[in-house]
Coordinates of N, CA and C in Angstrom, one line a residue:
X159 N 35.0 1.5 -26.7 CA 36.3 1.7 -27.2 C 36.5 0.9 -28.5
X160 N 36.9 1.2 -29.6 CA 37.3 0.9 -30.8 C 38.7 -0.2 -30.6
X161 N 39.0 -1.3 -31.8 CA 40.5 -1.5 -31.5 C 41.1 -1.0 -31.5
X162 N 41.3 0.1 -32.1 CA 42.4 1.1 -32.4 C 43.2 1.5 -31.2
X163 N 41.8 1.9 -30.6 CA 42.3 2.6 -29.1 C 42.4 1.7 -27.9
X164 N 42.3 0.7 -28.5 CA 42.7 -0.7 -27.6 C 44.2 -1.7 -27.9
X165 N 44.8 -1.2 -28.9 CA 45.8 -1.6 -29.4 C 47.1 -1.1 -28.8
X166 N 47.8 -2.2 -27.7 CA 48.8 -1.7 -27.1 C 49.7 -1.7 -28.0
X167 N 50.8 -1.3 -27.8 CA 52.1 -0.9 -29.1 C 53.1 -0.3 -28.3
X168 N 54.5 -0.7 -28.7 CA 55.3 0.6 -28.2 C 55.9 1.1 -29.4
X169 N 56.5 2.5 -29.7 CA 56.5 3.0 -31.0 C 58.3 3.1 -30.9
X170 N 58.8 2.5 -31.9 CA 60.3 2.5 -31.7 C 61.1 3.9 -33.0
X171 N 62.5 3.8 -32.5 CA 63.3 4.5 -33.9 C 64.4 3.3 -34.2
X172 N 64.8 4.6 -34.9 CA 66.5 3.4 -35.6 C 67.5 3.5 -34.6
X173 N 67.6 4.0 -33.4 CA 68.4 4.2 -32.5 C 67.9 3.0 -31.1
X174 N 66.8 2.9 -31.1 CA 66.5 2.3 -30.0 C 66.3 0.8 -30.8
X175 N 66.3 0.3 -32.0 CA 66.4 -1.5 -32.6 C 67.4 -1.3 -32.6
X176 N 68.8 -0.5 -33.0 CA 70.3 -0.6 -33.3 C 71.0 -1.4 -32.1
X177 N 69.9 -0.4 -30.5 CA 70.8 -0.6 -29.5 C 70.5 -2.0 -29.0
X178 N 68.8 -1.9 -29.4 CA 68.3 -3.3 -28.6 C 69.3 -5.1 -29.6
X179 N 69.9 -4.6 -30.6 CA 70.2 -5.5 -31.5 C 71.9 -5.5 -31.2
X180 N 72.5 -4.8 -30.7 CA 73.6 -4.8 -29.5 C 73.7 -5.2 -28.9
X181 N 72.7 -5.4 -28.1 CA 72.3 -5.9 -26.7 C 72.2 -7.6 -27.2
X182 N 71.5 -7.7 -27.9 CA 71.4 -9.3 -28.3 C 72.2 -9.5 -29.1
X183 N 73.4 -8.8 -30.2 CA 74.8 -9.6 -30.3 C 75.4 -10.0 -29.4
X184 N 75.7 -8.6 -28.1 CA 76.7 -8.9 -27.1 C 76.3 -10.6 -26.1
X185 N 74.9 -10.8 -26.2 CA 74.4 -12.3 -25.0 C 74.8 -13.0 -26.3
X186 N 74.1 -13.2 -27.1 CA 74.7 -13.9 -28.6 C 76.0 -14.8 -27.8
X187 N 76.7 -13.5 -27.9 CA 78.8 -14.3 -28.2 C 78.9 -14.6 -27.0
X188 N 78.4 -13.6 -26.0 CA 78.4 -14.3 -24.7 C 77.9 -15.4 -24.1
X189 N 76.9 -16.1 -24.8 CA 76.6 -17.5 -24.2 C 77.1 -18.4 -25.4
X190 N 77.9 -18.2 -26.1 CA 79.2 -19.5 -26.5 C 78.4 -19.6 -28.3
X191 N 76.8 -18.9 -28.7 CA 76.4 -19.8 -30.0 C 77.0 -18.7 -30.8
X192 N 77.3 -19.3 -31.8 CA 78.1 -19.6 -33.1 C 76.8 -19.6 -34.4
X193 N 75.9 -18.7 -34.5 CA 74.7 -19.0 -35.7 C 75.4 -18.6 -36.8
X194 N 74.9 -19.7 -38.2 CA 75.6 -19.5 -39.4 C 74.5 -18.0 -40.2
X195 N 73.5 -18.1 -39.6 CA 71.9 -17.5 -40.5 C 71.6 -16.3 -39.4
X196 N 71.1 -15.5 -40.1 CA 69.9 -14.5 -38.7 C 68.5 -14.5 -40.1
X197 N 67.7 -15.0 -39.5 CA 66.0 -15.3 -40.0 C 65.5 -13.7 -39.5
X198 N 65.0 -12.7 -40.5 CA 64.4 -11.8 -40.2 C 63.0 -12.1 -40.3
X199 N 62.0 -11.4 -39.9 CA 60.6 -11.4 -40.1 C 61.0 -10.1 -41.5
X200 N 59.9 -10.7 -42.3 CA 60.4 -9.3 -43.3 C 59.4 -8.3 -43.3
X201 N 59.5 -7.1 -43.7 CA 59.0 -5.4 -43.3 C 60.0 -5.2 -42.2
X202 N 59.2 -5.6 -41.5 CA 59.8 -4.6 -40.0 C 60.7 -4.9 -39.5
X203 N 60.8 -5.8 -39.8 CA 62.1 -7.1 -38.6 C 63.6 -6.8 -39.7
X204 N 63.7 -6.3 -41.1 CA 64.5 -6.1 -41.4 C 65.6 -5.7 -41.2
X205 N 65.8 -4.8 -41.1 CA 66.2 -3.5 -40.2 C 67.5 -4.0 -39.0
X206 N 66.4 -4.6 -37.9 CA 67.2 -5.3 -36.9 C 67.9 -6.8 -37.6
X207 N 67.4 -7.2 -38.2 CA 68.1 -8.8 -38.8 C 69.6 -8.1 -39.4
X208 N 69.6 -7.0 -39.8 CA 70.4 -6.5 -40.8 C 71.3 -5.9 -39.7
X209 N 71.1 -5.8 -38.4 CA 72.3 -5.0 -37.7 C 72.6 -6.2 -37.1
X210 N 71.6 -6.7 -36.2 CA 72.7 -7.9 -35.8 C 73.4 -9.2 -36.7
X211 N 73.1 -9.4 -38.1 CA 74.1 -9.8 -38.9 C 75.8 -9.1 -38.7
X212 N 75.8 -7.4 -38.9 CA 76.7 -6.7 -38.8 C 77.7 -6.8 -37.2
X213 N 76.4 -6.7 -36.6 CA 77.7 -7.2 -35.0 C 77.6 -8.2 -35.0
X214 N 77.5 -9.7 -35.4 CA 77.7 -10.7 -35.3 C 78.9 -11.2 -36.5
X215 N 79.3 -10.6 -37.3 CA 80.1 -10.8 -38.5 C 79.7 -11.4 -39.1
X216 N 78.2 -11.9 -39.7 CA 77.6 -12.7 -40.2 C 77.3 -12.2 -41.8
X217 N 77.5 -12.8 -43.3 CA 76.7 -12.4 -44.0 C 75.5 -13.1 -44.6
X218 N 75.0 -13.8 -44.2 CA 73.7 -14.9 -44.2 C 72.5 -14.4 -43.4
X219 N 71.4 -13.5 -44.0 CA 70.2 -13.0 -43.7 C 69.8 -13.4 -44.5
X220 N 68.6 -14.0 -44.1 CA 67.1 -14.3 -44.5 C 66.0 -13.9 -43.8
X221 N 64.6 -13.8 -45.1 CA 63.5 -13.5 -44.0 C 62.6 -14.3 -44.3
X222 N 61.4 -14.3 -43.7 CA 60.2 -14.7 -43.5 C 59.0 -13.7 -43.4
X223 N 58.2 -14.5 -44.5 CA 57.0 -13.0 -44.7 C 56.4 -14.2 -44.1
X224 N 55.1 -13.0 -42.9 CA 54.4 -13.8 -41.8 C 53.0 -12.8 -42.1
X225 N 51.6 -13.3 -42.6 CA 50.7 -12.1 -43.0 C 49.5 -12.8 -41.8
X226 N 49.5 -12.1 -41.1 CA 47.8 -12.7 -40.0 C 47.7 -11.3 -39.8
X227 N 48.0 -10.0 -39.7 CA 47.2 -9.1 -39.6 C 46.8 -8.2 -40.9
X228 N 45.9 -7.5 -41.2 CA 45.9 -7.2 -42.2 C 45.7 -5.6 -42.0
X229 N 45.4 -5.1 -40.8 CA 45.9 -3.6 -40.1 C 46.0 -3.6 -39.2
X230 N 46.2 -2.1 -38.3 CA 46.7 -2.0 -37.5 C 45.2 -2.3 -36.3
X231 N 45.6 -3.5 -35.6 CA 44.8 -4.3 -34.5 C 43.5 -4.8 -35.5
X232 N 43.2 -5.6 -36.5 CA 42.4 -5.9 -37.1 C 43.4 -7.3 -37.8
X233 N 42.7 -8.2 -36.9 CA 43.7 -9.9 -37.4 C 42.6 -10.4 -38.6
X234 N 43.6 -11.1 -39.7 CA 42.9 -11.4 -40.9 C 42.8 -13.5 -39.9
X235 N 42.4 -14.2 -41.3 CA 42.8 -15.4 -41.3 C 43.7 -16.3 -40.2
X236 N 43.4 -17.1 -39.6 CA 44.7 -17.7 -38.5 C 45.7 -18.5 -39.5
X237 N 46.8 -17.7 -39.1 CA 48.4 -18.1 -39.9 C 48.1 -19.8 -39.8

């Protein structure tokens, strides 16, 4: 078997990070913190940094570019 076909994954949309980023505003307010920042991973992690800023009333996003893989299931260099 190749890595490819050894590569677990689950394949998301913009409907299913919207909700899961709902889900972690709503425990957010609910356990009492108060964050001034949301740190995105950047590419992919955008996306959700950028909604839960919006349900948190936050305007302070940042990200972090993080490069150890260089495709899909093929790791480059250790970060």
């Amino acid at each position: 078997m190749s890595a490819e076909e050894e590569f677990d994954c689950t394949v998301t949309n913009w409907e299913y990070i919207y909700g899961l980023t709902r889900e972690v505003a709503a425990d957010v307010r609910a356990g009492g913190f108060d964050p001034d920042v949301v740190v995105a991973l950047a590419r992919g992690g955008w996306f959700a940094g950028r909604c839960l800023c919006d349900f948190l009333g936050l305007d302070d996003l940042t990200s972090l570019k993080i490069e150890h893989y260089v495709g899909t299931a093929a790791a480059g260099d250790e970060p």
